[in-house]
């Protein structure tokens, strides 16, 4: 999901403390987007983010925390 505009992804934190339901984890990712031929618009980044969130939600039953 999100390719080719997703140029880098990094899992930088996993939290399993009291504020997270038992058996669940809170994972934090840093994502970097880039196009070689143009400057990305906010709309392009938003579209790719939606694709990533939708795919992760389906495949891993993950939810996005606010």
PDB file of N, CA and C in Angstrom:
ATOM      1  N   UNK A   1       0.840  -1.187   0.000  1.00  0.00           N
ATOM      2  CA  UNK A   1       0.000   0.000   0.000  1.00  0.00           C
ATOM      3  C   UNK A   1       0.872   1.232   0.000  1.00  0.00           C
ATOM      4  N   UNK A   2       0.480   2.218  -0.732  1.00  0.00           N
ATOM      5  CA  UNK A   2       1.151   3.486  -0.663  1.00  0.00           C
ATOM      6  C   UNK A   2       2.367   3.647  -1.552  1.00  0.00           C
ATOM      7  N   UNK A   3       2.747   2.651  -2.300  1.00  0.00           N
ATOM      8  CA  UNK A   3       3.920   2.796  -3.160  1.00  0.00           C
ATOM      9  C   UNK A   3       3.484   3.350  -4.495  1.00  0.00           C
ATOM     10  N   UNK A   4       4.278   4.061  -5.196  1.00  0.00           N
ATOM     11  CA  UNK A   4       5.693   4.315  -4.976  1.00  0.00           C
ATOM     12  C   UNK A   4       5.979   5.581  -4.175  1.00  0.00           C
ATOM     13  N   UNK A   5       4.971   6.302  -3.701  1.00  0.00           N
ATOM     14  CA  UNK A   5       5.218   7.565  -3.011  1.00  0.00           C
ATOM     15  C   UNK A   5       5.750   7.389  -1.592  1.00  0.00           C
ATOM     16  N   UNK A   6       5.543   6.226  -0.991  1.00  0.00           N
ATOM     17  CA  UNK A   6       6.090   5.959   0.339  1.00  0.00           C
ATOM     18  C   UNK A   6       7.554   5.581   0.172  1.00  0.00           C
ATOM     19  N   UNK A   7       8.443   6.489   0.560  1.00  0.00           N
ATOM     20  CA  UNK A   7       9.871   6.264   0.330  1.00  0.00           C
ATOM     21  C   UNK A   7      10.587   5.672   1.539  1.00  0.00           C
ATOM     22  N   UNK A   8      10.004   5.831   2.738  1.00  0.00           N
ATOM     23  CA  UNK A   8      10.646   5.287   3.936  1.00  0.00           C
ATOM     24  C   UNK A   8       9.592   5.040   4.994  1.00  0.00           C
ATOM     25  N   UNK A   9       9.753   3.932   5.703  1.00  0.00           N
ATOM     26  CA  UNK A   9       8.882   3.647   6.844  1.00  0.00           C
ATOM     27  C   UNK A   9       9.745   3.114   7.978  1.00  0.00           C
ATOM     28  N   UNK A  10       9.402   3.524   9.194  1.00  0.00           N
ATOM     29  CA  UNK A  10      10.174   3.097  10.353  1.00  0.00           C
ATOM     30  C   UNK A  10       9.240   2.913  11.542  1.00  0.00           C
ATOM     31  N   UNK A  11       9.258   1.719  12.129  1.00  0.00           N
ATOM     32  CA  UNK A  11       8.558   1.467  13.381  1.00  0.00           C
ATOM     33  C   UNK A  11       9.463   1.994  14.487  1.00  0.00           C
ATOM     34  N   UNK A  12       9.007   3.018  15.220  1.00  0.00           N
ATOM     35  CA  UNK A  12       9.896   3.607  16.220  1.00  0.00           C
ATOM     36  C   UNK A  12       9.424   3.434  17.653  1.00  0.00           C
ATOM     37  N   UNK A  13       8.228   2.871  17.868  1.00  0.00           N
ATOM     38  CA  UNK A  13       7.782   2.653  19.239  1.00  0.00           C
ATOM     39  C   UNK A  13       6.701   1.588  19.274  1.00  0.00           C
ATOM     40  N   UNK A  14       6.782   0.723  20.279  1.00  0.00           N
ATOM     41  CA  UNK A  14       5.725  -0.250  20.567  1.00  0.00           C
ATOM     42  C   UNK A  14       5.394  -0.105  22.046  1.00  0.00           C
ATOM     43  N   UNK A  15       4.133   0.173  22.343  1.00  0.00           N
ATOM     44  CA  UNK A  15       3.694   0.394  23.718  1.00  0.00           C
ATOM     45  C   UNK A  15       2.653  -0.650  24.080  1.00  0.00           C
ATOM     46  N   UNK A  16       2.798  -1.256  25.252  1.00  0.00           N
ATOM     47  CA  UNK A  16       1.844  -2.265  25.724  1.00  0.00           C
ATOM     48  C   UNK A  16       1.435  -1.997  27.169  1.00  0.00           C
ATOM     49  N   UNK A  17       1.397  -0.754  27.573  1.00  0.00           N
ATOM     50  CA  UNK A  17       1.117  -0.379  28.956  1.00  0.00           C
ATOM     51  C   UNK A  17      -0.355  -0.436  29.322  1.00  0.00           C
ATOM     52  N   UNK A  18      -0.648   0.142  30.475  1.00  0.00           N
ATOM     53  CA  UNK A  18      -1.982   0.069  31.078  1.00  0.00           C
ATOM     54  C   UNK A  18      -3.080   0.693  30.219  1.00  0.00           C
ATOM     55  N   UNK A  19      -2.758   1.676  29.424  1.00  0.00           N
ATOM     56  CA  UNK A  19      -3.787   2.364  28.639  1.00  0.00           C
ATOM     57  C   UNK A  19      -4.169   1.616  27.359  1.00  0.00           C
ATOM     58  N   UNK A  20      -3.531   0.475  27.123  1.00  0.00           N
ATOM     59  CA  UNK A  20      -3.809  -0.338  25.936  1.00  0.00           C
ATOM     60  C   UNK A  20      -4.500  -1.621  26.384  1.00  0.00           C
ATOM     61  N   UNK A  21      -5.553  -2.025  25.669  1.00  0.00           N
ATOM     62  CA  UNK A  21      -6.277  -3.252  26.009  1.00  0.00           C
ATOM     63  C   UNK A  21      -5.346  -4.451  26.035  1.00  0.00           C
ATOM     64  N   UNK A  22      -5.675  -5.423  26.880  1.00  0.00           N
ATOM     65  CA  UNK A  22      -4.897  -6.656  26.986  1.00  0.00           C
ATOM     66  C   UNK A  22      -4.822  -7.352  25.630  1.00  0.00           C
ATOM     67  N   UNK A  23      -3.635  -7.814  25.271  1.00  0.00           N
ATOM     68  CA  UNK A  23      -3.444  -8.492  23.996  1.00  0.00           C
ATOM     69  C   UNK A  23      -3.250  -7.549  22.818  1.00  0.00           C
ATOM     70  N   UNK A  24      -3.265  -6.256  23.075  1.00  0.00           N
ATOM     71  CA  UNK A  24      -3.102  -5.252  22.016  1.00  0.00           C
ATOM     72  C   UNK A  24      -1.768  -4.537  22.187  1.00  0.00           C
ATOM     73  N   UNK A  25      -1.320  -3.896  21.123  1.00  0.00           N
ATOM     74  CA  UNK A  25      -0.104  -3.095  21.127  1.00  0.00           C
ATOM     75  C   UNK A  25      -0.395  -1.773  20.437  1.00  0.00           C
ATOM     76  N   UNK A  26       0.286  -0.743  20.871  1.00  0.00           N
ATOM     77  CA  UNK A  26       0.249   0.540  20.180  1.00  0.00           C
ATOM     78  C   UNK A  26       1.580   0.697  19.456  1.00  0.00           C
ATOM     79  N   UNK A  27       1.527   0.752  18.138  1.00  0.00           N
ATOM     80  CA  UNK A  27       2.740   0.859  17.323  1.00  0.00           C
ATOM     81  C   UNK A  27       2.772   2.232  16.663  1.00  0.00           C
ATOM     82  N   UNK A  28       3.929   2.883  16.732  1.00  0.00           N
ATOM     83  CA  UNK A  28       4.093   4.203  16.126  1.00  0.00           C
ATOM     84  C   UNK A  28       5.088   4.105  14.976  1.00  0.00           C
ATOM     85  N   UNK A  29       4.700   4.667  13.847  1.00  0.00           N
ATOM     86  CA  UNK A  29       5.520   4.619  12.640  1.00  0.00           C
ATOM     87  C   UNK A  29       5.859   6.026  12.172  1.00  0.00           C
ATOM     88  N   UNK A  30       7.048   6.178  11.637  1.00  0.00           N
ATOM     89  CA  UNK A  30       7.428   7.390  10.908  1.00  0.00           C
ATOM     90  C   UNK A  30       7.368   7.033   9.428  1.00  0.00           C
ATOM     91  N   UNK A  31       6.653   7.830   8.660  1.00  0.00           N
ATOM     92  CA  UNK A  31       6.507   7.599   7.226  1.00  0.00           C
ATOM     93  C   UNK A  31       7.045   8.808   6.476  1.00  0.00           C
ATOM     94  N   UNK A  32       7.762   8.534   5.399  1.00  0.00           N
ATOM     95  CA  UNK A  32       8.284   9.615   4.555  1.00  0.00           C
ATOM     96  C   UNK A  32       7.794   9.387   3.131  1.00  0.00           C
ATOM     97  N   UNK A  33       7.258  10.430   2.539  1.00  0.00           N
ATOM     98  CA  UNK A  33       6.720  10.354   1.188  1.00  0.00           C
ATOM     99  C   UNK A  33       7.558  11.213   0.254  1.00  0.00           C
ATOM    100  N   UNK A  34       7.743  10.714  -0.979  1.00  0.00           N
ATOM    101  CA  UNK A  34       8.534  11.462  -1.945  1.00  0.00           C
ATOM    102  C   UNK A  34       8.188  10.991  -3.358  1.00  0.00           C
ATOM    103  N   UNK A  35       8.139  11.921  -4.266  1.00  0.00           N
ATOM    104  CA  UNK A  35       8.030  11.613  -5.689  1.00  0.00           C
ATOM    105  C   UNK A  35       9.287  12.151  -6.353  1.00  0.00           C
ATOM    106  N   UNK A  36       9.849  11.375  -7.265  1.00  0.00           N
ATOM    107  CA  UNK A  36      11.087  11.798  -7.924  1.00  0.00           C
ATOM    108  C   UNK A  36      10.869  12.908  -8.941  1.00  0.00           C
ATOM    109  N   UNK A  37       9.638  13.027  -9.445  1.00  0.00           N
ATOM    110  CA  UNK A  37       9.411  13.943 -10.559  1.00  0.00           C
ATOM    111  C   UNK A  37       8.614  15.199 -10.224  1.00  0.00           C
ATOM    112  N   UNK A  38       8.138  15.318  -8.974  1.00  0.00           N
ATOM    113  CA  UNK A  38       7.369  16.511  -8.619  1.00  0.00           C
ATOM    114  C   UNK A  38       7.249  16.633  -7.098  1.00  0.00           C
ATOM    115  N   UNK A  39       6.857  17.809  -6.661  1.00  0.00           N
ATOM    116  CA  UNK A  39       6.566  18.035  -5.247  1.00  0.00           C
ATOM    117  C   UNK A  39       5.173  17.495  -4.965  1.00  0.00           C
ATOM    118  N   UNK A  40       5.061  16.706  -3.922  1.00  0.00           N
ATOM    119  CA  UNK A  40       3.773  16.109  -3.583  1.00  0.00           C
ATOM    120  C   UNK A  40       2.807  17.158  -3.050  1.00  0.00           C
ATOM    121  N   UNK A  41       1.551  16.976  -3.387  1.00  0.00           N
ATOM    122  CA  UNK A  41       0.504  17.823  -2.828  1.00  0.00           C
ATOM    123  C   UNK A  41      -0.032  17.164  -1.563  1.00  0.00           C
ATOM    124  N   UNK A  42      -0.692  17.948  -0.739  1.00  0.00           N
ATOM    125  CA  UNK A  42      -1.313  17.390   0.465  1.00  0.00           C
ATOM    126  C   UNK A  42      -2.347  16.338   0.080  1.00  0.00           C
ATOM    127  N   UNK A  43      -3.051  16.560  -1.011  1.00  0.00           N
ATOM    128  CA  UNK A  43      -4.062  15.612  -1.475  1.00  0.00           C
ATOM    129  C   UNK A  43      -3.428  14.266  -1.827  1.00  0.00           C
ATOM    130  N   UNK A  44      -2.266  14.274  -2.467  1.00  0.00           N
ATOM    131  CA  UNK A  44      -1.576  13.023  -2.798  1.00  0.00           C
ATOM    132  C   UNK A  44      -1.169  12.271  -1.534  1.00  0.00           C
ATOM    133  N   UNK A  45      -0.610  12.993  -0.578  1.00  0.00           N
ATOM    134  CA  UNK A  45      -0.184  12.359   0.672  1.00  0.00           C
ATOM    135  C   UNK A  45      -1.396  11.825   1.429  1.00  0.00           C
ATOM    136  N   UNK A  46      -2.467  12.604   1.509  1.00  0.00           N
ATOM    137  CA  UNK A  46      -3.681  12.153   2.189  1.00  0.00           C
ATOM    138  C   UNK A  46      -4.235  10.889   1.553  1.00  0.00           C
ATOM    139  N   UNK A  47      -4.216  10.820   0.230  1.00  0.00           N
ATOM    140  CA  UNK A  47      -4.716   9.651  -0.485  1.00  0.00           C
ATOM    141  C   UNK A  47      -3.893   8.406  -0.163  1.00  0.00           C
ATOM    142  N   UNK A  48      -2.573   8.551  -0.159  1.00  0.00           N
ATOM    143  CA  UNK A  48      -1.698   7.418   0.156  1.00  0.00           C
ATOM    144  C   UNK A  48      -1.889   7.002   1.610  1.00  0.00           C
ATOM    145  N   UNK A  49      -2.000   7.971   2.520  1.00  0.00           N
ATOM    146  CA  UNK A  49      -2.224   7.646   3.931  1.00  0.00           C
ATOM    147  C   UNK A  49      -3.521   6.860   4.103  1.00  0.00           C
ATOM    148  N   UNK A  50      -4.574   7.258   3.402  1.00  0.00           N
ATOM    149  CA  UNK A  50      -5.843   6.532   3.492  1.00  0.00           C
ATOM    150  C   UNK A  50      -5.674   5.100   3.001  1.00  0.00           C
ATOM    151  N   UNK A  51      -4.949   4.902   1.906  1.00  0.00           N
ATOM    152  CA  UNK A  51      -4.699   3.553   1.391  1.00  0.00           C
ATOM    153  C   UNK A  51      -3.954   2.707   2.419  1.00  0.00           C
ATOM    154  N   UNK A  52      -2.942   3.281   3.036  1.00  0.00           N
ATOM    155  CA  UNK A  52      -2.149   2.556   4.034  1.00  0.00           C
ATOM    156  C   UNK A  52      -3.018   2.188   5.231  1.00  0.00           C
ATOM    157  N   UNK A  53      -3.762   3.150   5.753  1.00  0.00           N
ATOM    158  CA  UNK A  53      -4.619   2.904   6.916  1.00  0.00           C
ATOM    159  C   UNK A  53      -5.668   1.852   6.595  1.00  0.00           C
ATOM    160  N   UNK A  54      -6.303   1.939   5.430  1.00  0.00           N
ATOM    161  CA  UNK A  54      -7.320   0.957   5.038  1.00  0.00           C
ATOM    162  C   UNK A  54      -6.732  -0.444   4.951  1.00  0.00           C
ATOM    163  N   UNK A  55      -5.573  -0.582   4.329  1.00  0.00           N
ATOM    164  CA  UNK A  55      -4.967  -1.897   4.161  1.00  0.00           C
ATOM    165  C   UNK A  55      -4.529  -2.487   5.503  1.00  0.00           C
ATOM    166  N   UNK A  56      -3.926  -1.682   6.349  1.00  0.00           N
ATOM    167  CA  UNK A  56      -3.493  -2.164   7.666  1.00  0.00           C
ATOM    168  C   UNK A  56      -4.715  -2.546   8.508  1.00  0.00           C
ATOM    169  N   UNK A  57      -5.781  -1.768   8.412  1.00  0.00           N
ATOM    170  CA  UNK A  57      -7.007  -2.074   9.149  1.00  0.00           C
ATOM    171  C   UNK A  57      -7.574  -3.424   8.744  1.00  0.00           C
ATOM    172  N   UNK A  58      -7.576  -3.707   7.449  1.00  0.00           N
ATOM    173  CA  UNK A  58      -8.125  -4.970   6.943  1.00  0.00           C
ATOM    174  C   UNK A  58      -7.210  -6.139   7.280  1.00  0.00           C
ATOM    175  N   UNK A  59      -5.937  -6.019   6.975  1.00  0.00           N
ATOM    176  CA  UNK A  59      -5.007  -7.142   7.148  1.00  0.00           C
ATOM    177  C   UNK A  59      -4.706  -7.461   8.602  1.00  0.00           C
ATOM    178  N   UNK A  60      -4.627  -6.449   9.450  1.00  0.00           N
ATOM    179  CA  UNK A  60      -4.188  -6.657  10.836  1.00  0.00           C
ATOM    180  C   UNK A  60      -5.267  -6.339  11.867  1.00  0.00           C
ATOM    181  N   UNK A  61      -6.468  -5.992  11.410  1.00  0.00           N
ATOM    182  CA  UNK A  61      -7.539  -5.553  12.294  1.00  0.00           C
ATOM    183  C   UNK A  61      -7.050  -4.427  13.208  1.00  0.00           C
ATOM    184  N   UNK A  62      -6.213  -3.560  12.664  1.00  0.00           N
ATOM    185  CA  UNK A  62      -5.646  -2.441  13.413  1.00  0.00           C
ATOM    186  C   UNK A  62      -6.598  -1.253  13.375  1.00  0.00           C
ATOM    187  N   UNK A  63      -6.479  -0.406  14.378  1.00  0.00           N
ATOM    188  CA  UNK A  63      -7.250   0.833  14.410  1.00  0.00           C
ATOM    189  C   UNK A  63      -6.287   1.998  14.590  1.00  0.00           C
ATOM    190  N   UNK A  64      -6.692   3.137  14.088  1.00  0.00           N
ATOM    191  CA  UNK A  64      -5.888   4.348  14.199  1.00  0.00           C
ATOM    192  C   UNK A  64      -6.326   5.095  15.447  1.00  0.00           C
ATOM    193  N   UNK A  65      -5.375   5.339  16.352  1.00  0.00           N
ATOM    194  CA  UNK A  65      -5.688   6.115  17.554  1.00  0.00           C
ATOM    195  C   UNK A  65      -5.667   7.592  17.215  1.00  0.00           C
ATOM    196  N   UNK A  66      -6.534   8.333  17.861  1.00  0.00           N
ATOM    197  CA  UNK A  66      -6.579   9.785  17.637  1.00  0.00           C
ATOM    198  C   UNK A  66      -5.697  10.501  18.623  1.00  0.00           C
TER     199      UNK A  66
END
